[in-house]
PDB file of C-alpha atoms and ligand atoms in Angstrom:
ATOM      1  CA  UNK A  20      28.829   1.780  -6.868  1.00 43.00           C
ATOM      2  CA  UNK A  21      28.739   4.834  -4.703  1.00 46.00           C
ATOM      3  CA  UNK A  22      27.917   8.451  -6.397  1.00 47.00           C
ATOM      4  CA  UNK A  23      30.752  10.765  -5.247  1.00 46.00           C
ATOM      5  CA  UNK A  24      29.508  14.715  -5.555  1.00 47.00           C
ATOM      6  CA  UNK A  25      32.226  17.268  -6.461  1.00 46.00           C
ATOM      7  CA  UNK A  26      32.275  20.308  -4.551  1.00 44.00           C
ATOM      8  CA  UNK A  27      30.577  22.241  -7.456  1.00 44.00           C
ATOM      9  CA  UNK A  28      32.153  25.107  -9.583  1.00 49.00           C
ATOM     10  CA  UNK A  29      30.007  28.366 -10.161  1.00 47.00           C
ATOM     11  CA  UNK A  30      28.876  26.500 -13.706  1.00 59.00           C
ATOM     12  CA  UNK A  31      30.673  27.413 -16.435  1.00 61.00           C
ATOM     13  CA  UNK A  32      28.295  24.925 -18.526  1.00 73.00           C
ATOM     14  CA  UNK A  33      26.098  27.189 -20.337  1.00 85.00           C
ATOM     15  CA  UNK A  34      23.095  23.907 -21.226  1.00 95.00           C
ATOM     16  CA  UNK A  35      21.864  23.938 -17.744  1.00 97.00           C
ATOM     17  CA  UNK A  36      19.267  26.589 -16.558  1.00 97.00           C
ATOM     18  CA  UNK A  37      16.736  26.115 -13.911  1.00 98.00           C
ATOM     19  CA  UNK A  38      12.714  26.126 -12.922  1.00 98.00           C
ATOM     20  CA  UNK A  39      11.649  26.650  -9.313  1.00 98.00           C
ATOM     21  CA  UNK A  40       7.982  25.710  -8.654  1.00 98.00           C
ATOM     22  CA  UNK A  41       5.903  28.060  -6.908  1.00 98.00           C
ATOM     23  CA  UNK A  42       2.692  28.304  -8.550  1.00 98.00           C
ATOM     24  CA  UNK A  43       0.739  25.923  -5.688  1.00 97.00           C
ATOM     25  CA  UNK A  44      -1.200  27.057  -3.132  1.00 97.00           C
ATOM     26  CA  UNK A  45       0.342  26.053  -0.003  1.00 95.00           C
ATOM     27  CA  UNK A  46      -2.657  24.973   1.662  1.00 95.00           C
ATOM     28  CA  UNK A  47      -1.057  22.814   4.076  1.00 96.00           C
ATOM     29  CA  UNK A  48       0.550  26.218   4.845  1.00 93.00           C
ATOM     30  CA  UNK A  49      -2.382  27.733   7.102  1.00 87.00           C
ATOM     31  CA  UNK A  50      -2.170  31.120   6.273  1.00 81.00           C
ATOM     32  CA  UNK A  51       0.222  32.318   3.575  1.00 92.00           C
ATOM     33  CA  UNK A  52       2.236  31.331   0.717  1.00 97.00           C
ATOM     34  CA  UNK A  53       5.367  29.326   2.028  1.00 97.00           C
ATOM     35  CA  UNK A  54       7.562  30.524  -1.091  1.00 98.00           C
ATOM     36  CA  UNK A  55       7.261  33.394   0.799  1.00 98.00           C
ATOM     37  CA  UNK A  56       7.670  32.186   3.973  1.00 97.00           C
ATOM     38  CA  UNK A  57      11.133  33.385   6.024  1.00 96.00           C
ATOM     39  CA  UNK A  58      13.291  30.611   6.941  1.00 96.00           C
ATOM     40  CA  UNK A  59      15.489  31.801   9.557  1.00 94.00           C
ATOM     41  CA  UNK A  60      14.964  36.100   8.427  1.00 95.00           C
ATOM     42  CA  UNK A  61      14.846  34.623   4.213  1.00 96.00           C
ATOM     43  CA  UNK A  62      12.049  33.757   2.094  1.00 97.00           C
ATOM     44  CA  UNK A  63      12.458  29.737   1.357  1.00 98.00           C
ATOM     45  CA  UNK A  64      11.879  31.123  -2.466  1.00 98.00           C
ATOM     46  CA  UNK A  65      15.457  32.923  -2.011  1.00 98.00           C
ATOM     47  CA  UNK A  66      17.191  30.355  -0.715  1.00 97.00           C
ATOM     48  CA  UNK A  67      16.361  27.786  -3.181  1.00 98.00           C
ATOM     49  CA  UNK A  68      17.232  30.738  -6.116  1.00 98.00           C
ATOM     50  CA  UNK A  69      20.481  31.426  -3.990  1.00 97.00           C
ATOM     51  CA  UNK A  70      21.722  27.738  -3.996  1.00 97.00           C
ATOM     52  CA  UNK A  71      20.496  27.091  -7.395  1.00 96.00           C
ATOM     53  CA  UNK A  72      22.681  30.404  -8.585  1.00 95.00           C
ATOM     54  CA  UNK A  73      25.518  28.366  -7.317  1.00 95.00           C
ATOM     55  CA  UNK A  74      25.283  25.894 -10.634  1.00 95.00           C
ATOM     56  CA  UNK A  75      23.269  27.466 -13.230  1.00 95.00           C
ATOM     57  CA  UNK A  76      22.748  32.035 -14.075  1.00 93.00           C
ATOM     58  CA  UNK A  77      19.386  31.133 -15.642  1.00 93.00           C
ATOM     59  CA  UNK A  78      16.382  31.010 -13.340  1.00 97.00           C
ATOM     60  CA  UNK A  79      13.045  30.893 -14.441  1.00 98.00           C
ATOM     61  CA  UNK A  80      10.229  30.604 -11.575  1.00 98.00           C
ATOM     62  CA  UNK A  81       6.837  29.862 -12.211  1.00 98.00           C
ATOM     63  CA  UNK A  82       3.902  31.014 -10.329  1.00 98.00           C
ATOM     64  CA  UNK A  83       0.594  32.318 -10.499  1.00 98.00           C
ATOM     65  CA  UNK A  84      -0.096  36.278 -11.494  1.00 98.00           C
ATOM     66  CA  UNK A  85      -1.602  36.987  -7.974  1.00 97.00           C
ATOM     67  CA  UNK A  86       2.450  35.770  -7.116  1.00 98.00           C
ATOM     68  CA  UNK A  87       4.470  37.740  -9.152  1.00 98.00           C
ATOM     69  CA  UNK A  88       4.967  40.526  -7.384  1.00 98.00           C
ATOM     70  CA  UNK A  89       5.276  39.358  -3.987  1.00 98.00           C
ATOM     71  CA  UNK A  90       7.464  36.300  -5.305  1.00 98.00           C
ATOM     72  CA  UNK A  91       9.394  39.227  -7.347  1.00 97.00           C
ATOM     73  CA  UNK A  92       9.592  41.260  -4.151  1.00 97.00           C
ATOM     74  CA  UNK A  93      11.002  38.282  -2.482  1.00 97.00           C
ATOM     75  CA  UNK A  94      14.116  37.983  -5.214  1.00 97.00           C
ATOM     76  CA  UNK A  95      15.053  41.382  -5.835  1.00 93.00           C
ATOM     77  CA  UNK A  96      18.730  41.188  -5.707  1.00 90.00           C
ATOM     78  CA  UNK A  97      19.002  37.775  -6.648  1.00 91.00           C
ATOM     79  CA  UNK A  98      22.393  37.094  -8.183  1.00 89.00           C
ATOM     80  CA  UNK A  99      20.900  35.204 -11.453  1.00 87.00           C
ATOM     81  CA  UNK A 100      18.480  36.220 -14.446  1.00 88.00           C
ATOM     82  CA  UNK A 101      15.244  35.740 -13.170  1.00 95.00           C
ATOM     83  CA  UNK A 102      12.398  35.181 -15.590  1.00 97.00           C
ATOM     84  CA  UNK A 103       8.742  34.354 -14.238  1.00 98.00           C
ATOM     85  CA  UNK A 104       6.819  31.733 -15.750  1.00 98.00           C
ATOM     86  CA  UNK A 105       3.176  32.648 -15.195  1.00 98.00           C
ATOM     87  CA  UNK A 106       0.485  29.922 -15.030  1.00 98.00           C
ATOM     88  CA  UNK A 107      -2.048  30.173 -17.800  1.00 96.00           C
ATOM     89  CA  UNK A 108      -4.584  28.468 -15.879  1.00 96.00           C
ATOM     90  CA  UNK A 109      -4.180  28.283 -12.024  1.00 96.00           C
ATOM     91  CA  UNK A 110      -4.334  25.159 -10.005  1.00 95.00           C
ATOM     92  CA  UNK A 111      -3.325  22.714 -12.262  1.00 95.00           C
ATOM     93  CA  UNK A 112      -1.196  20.955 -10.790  1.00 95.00           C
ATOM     94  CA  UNK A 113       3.098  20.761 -10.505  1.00 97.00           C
ATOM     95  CA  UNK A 114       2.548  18.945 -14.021  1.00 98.00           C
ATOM     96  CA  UNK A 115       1.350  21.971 -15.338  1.00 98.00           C
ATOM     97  CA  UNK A 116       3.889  24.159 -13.350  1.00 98.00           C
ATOM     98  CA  UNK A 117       6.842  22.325 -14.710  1.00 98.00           C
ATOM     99  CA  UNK A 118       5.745  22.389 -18.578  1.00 98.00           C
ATOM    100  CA  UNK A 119       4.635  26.585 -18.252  1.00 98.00           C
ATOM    101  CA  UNK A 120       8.793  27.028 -16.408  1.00 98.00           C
ATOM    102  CA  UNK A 121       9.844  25.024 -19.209  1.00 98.00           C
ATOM    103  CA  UNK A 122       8.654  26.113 -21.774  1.00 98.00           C
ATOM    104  CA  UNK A 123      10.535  29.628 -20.914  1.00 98.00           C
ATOM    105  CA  UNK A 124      13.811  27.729 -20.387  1.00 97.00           C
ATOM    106  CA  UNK A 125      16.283  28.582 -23.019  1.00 95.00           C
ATOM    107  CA  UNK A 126      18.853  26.084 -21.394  1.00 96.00           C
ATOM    108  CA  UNK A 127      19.113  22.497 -22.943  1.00 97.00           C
ATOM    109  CA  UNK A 128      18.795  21.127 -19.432  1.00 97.00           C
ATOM    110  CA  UNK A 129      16.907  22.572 -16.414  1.00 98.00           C
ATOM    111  CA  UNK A 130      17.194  21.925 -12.776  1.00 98.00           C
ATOM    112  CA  UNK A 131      13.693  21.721 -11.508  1.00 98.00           C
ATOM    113  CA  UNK A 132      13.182  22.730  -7.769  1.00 98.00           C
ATOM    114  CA  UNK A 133      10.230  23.085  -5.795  1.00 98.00           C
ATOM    115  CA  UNK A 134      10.466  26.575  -3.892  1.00 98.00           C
ATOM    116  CA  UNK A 135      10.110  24.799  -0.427  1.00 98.00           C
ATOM    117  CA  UNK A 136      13.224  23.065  -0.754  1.00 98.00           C
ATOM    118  CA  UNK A 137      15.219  25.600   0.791  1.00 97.00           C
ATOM    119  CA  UNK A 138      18.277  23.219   1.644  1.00 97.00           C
ATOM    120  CA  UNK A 139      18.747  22.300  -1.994  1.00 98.00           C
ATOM    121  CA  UNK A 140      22.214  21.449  -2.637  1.00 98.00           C
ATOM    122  CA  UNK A 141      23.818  22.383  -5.600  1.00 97.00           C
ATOM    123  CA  UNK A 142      26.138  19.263  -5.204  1.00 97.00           C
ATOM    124  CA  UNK A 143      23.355  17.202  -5.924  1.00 98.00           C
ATOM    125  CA  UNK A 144      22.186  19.087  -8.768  1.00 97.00           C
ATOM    126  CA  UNK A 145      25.853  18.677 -10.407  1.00 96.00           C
ATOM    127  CA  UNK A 146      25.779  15.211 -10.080  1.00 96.00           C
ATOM    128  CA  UNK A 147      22.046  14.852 -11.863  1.00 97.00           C
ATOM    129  CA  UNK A 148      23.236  16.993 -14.354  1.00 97.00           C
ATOM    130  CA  UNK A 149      26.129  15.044 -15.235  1.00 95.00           C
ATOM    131  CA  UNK A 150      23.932  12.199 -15.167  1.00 96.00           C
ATOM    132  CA  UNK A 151      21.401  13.484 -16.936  1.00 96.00           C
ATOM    133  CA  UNK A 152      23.652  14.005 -19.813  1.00 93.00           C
ATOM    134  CA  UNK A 153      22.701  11.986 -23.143  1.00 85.00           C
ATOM    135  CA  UNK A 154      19.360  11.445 -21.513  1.00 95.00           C
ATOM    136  CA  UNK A 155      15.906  13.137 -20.914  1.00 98.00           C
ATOM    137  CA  UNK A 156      16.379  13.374 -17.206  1.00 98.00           C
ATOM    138  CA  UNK A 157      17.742  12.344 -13.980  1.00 98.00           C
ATOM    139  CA  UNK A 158      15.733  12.153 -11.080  1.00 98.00           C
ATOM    140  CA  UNK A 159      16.602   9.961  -7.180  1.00 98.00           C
ATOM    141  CA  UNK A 160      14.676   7.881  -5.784  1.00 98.00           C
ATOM    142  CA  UNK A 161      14.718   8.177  -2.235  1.00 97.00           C
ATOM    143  CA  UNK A 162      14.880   5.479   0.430  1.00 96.00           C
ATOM    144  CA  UNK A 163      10.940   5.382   0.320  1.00 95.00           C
ATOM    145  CA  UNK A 164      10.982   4.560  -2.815  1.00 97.00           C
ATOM    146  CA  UNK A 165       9.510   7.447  -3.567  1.00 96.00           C
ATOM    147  CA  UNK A 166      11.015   9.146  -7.001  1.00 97.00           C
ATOM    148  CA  UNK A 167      11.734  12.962  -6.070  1.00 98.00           C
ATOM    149  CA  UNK A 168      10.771  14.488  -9.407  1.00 98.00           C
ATOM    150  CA  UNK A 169      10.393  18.404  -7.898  1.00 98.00           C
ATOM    151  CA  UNK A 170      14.311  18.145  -7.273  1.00 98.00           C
ATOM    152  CA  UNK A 171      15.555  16.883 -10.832  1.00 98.00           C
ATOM    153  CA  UNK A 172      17.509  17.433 -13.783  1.00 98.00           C
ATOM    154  CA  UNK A 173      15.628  17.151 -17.490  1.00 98.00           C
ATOM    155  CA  UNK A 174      16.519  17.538 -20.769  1.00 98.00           C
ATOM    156  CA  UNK A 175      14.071  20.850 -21.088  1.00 98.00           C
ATOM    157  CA  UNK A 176      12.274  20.222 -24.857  1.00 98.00           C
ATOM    158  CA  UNK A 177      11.613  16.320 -24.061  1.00 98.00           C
ATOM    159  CA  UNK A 178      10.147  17.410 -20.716  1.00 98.00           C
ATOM    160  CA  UNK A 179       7.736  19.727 -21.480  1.00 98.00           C
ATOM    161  CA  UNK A 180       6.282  17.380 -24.085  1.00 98.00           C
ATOM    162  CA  UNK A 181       6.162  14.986 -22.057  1.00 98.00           C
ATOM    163  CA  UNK A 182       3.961  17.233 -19.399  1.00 98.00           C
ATOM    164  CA  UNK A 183       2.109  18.693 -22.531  1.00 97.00           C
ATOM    165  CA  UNK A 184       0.987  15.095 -22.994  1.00 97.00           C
ATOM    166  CA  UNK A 185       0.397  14.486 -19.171  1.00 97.00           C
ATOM    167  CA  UNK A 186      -1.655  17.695 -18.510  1.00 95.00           C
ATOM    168  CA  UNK A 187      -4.535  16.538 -20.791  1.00 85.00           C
ATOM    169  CA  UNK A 188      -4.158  12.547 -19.158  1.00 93.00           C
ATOM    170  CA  UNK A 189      -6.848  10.802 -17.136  1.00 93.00           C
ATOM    171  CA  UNK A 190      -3.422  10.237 -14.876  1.00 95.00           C
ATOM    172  CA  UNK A 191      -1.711  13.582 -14.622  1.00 94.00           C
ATOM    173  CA  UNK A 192       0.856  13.022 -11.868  1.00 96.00           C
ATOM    174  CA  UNK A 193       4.666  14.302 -12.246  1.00 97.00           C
ATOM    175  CA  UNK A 194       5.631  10.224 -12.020  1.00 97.00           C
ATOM    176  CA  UNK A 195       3.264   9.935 -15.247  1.00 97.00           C
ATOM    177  CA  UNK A 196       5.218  12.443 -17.610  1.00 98.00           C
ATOM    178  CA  UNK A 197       8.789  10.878 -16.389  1.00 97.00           C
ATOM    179  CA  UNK A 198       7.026   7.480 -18.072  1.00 97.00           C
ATOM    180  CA  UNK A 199       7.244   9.290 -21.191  1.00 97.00           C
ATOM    181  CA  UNK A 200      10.704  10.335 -21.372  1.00 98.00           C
ATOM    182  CA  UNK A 201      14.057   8.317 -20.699  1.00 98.00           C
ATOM    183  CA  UNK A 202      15.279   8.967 -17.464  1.00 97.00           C
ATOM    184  CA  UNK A 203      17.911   7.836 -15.565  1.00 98.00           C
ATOM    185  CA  UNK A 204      17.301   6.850 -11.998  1.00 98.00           C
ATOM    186  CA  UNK A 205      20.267   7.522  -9.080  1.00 98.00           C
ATOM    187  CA  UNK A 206      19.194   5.858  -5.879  1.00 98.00           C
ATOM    188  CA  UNK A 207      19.301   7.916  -2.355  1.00 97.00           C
ATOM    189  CA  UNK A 208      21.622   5.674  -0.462  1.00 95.00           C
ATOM    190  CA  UNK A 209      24.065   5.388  -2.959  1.00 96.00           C
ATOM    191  CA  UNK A 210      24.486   9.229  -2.623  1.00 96.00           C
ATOM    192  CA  UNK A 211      27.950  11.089  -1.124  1.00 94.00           C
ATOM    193  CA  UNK A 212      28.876  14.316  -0.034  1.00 94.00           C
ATOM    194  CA  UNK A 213      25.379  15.921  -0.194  1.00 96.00           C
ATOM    195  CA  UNK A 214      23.388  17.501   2.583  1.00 93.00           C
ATOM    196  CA  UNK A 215      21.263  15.443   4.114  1.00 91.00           C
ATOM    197  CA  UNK A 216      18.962  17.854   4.301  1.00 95.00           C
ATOM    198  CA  UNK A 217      18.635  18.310   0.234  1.00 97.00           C
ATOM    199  CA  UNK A 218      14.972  16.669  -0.384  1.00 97.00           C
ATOM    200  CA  UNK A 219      13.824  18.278   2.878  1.00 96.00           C
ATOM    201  CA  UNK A 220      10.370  19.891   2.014  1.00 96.00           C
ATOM    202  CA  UNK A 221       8.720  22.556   4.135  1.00 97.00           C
ATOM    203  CA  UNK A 222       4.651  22.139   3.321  1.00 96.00           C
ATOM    204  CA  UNK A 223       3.773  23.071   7.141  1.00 96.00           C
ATOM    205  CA  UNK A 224       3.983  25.881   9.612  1.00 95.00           C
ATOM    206  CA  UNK A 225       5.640  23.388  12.082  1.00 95.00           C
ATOM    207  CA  UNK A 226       8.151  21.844   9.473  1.00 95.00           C
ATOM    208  CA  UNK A 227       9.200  25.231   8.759  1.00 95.00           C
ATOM    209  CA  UNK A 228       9.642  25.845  13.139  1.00 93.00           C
ATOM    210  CA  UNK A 229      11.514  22.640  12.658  1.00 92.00           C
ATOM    211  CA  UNK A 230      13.965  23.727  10.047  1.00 93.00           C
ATOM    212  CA  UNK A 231      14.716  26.778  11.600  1.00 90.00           C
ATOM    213  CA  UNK A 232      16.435  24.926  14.070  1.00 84.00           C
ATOM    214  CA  UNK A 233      18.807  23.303  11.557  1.00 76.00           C
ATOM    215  CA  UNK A 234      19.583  26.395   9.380  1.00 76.00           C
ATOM    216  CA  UNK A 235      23.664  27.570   9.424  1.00 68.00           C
TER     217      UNK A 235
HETATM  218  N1  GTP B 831       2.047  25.934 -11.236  1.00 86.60           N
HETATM  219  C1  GTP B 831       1.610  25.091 -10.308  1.00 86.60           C
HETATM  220  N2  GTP B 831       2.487  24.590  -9.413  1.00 86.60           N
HETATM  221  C2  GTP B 831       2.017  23.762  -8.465  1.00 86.60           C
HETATM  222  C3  GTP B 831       0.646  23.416  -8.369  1.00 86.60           C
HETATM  223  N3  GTP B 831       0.484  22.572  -7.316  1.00 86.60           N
HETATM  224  C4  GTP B 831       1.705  22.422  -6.766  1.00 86.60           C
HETATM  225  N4  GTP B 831       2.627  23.140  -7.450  1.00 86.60           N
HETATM  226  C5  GTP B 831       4.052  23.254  -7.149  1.00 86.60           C
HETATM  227  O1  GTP B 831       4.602  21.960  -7.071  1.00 86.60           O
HETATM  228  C6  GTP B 831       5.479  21.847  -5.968  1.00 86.60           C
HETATM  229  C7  GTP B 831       5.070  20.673  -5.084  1.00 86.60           C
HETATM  230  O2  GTP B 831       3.733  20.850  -4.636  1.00 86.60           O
HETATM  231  P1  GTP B 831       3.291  20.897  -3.121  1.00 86.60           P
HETATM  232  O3  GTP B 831       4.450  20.717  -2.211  1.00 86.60           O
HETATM  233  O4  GTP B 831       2.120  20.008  -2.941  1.00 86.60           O
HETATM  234  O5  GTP B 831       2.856  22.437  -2.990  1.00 86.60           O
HETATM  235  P2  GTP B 831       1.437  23.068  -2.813  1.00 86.60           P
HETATM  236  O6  GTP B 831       0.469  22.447  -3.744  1.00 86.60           O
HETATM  237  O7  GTP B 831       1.620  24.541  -2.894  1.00 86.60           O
HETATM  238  O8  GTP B 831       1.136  22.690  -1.301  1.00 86.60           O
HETATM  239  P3  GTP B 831      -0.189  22.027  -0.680  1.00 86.60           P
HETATM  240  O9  GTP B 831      -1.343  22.861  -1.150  1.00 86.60           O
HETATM  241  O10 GTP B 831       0.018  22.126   0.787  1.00 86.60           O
HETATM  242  O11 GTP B 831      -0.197  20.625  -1.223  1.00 86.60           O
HETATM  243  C8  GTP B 831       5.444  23.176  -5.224  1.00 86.60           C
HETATM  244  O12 GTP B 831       6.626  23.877  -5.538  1.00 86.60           O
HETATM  245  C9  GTP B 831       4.235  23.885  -5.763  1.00 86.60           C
HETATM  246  O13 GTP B 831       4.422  25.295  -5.862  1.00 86.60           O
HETATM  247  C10 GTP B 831      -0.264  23.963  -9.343  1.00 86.60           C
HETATM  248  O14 GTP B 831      -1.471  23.708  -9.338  1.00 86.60           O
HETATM  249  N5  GTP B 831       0.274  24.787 -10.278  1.00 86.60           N
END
């Protein structure tokens, strides 16, 4: 059965907040942090916050403290409540990114985004909320086959246990705390009315040259 994504509302649904992941080190990037990096005249950090404002007020971004002020610098004006997230202990990987945003969600729910997704669409991050619903999570695996856990929906306290658990782990990949919770799984193809452009990730210098030929 096809997914059919509603033009989404401004959410009125006060469970769902949000975590953009920024805390990495870009170093496919060359020089520079690509949160930070201007897609078209805006940081890709804004334009993920700016789409994600479109379904949720509550944004908490996580980073490291040499970040926070550039990464603040980058949202000032951002329509929704930021809140950072600062890493306790750098460089430990998105597992460890995810669990430090979420553990400063107050939302039931939170919409986790990786800060060089700039053409998230909040469409999609409707329909894995709804989804997500009466579950732990919703994530999409892509036509890889490839599950695209830093573009996700999860139920915030069973999440952050699960990465709790993970961060200490022998395996500590993103794919090993989703394991531990009960997630539901929408498939890529069966997708409708999102931009194709959604799980589009900008980790290089010529990605990013690339995109800015496809931004409206
Ligand atoms: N807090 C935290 N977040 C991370 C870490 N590593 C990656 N991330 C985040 O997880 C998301 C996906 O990671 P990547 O796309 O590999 O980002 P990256 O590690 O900065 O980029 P590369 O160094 O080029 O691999 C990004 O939003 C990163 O900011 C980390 O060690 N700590």
């Amino acid at each position: 059965m096809a997914l059919v994504a509603h033009s989404p509302p401004v959410s009125a649904d006060r469970s769902l907040g949000a975590v953009v992941l920024a805390g990495g080190y870009s170093r496919r990037f060359d020089d520079g942090d690509k949160a930070l990096a201007e897609l078209e005249g805006t940081p890709m950090i804004r334009r993920v916050v700016d789409r994600i404002g479109a379904v949720t007020d509550d944004v908490v971004v996580n980073c490291r403290s040499d970040q926070r002020d550039s990464v603040e610098g980058a949202l000032s004006g951002a329509d929704a409540t930021i809140r950072f997230a600062i890493d306790p202990v750098p460089d430990r990987g998105p597992v460890a990114g995810i669990h430090a945003g979420l553990e400063e969600c107050e939302r039931e729910y939170a919409a986790v985004v990786a800060c060089d997704m700039p053409f998230v669409d909040p469409a999609l991050i409707e329909t894995l909320f709804d989804r997500a619903r009466e579950r732990d999570g919703a994530v999409v695996e892509l036509e890889s086959g490839w599950l695209q856990t830093t573009q996700a929906v999860y139920r915030t306290a069973a999440m952050a246990r699960a990465c709790a658990e993970t961060m200490g782990a022998e395996d500590n990949r993103v794919l090993a705390a989703l394991e531990k919770i009960d997630c539901v799984t929408l498939y890529e193809r069966a997708l409708e009315g999102i931009d194709q452009r959604t799980f589009e990730s900008i980790d290089t210098r010529e990605s990013l040259r690339a995109a800015e030929k496809r931004v409206e």
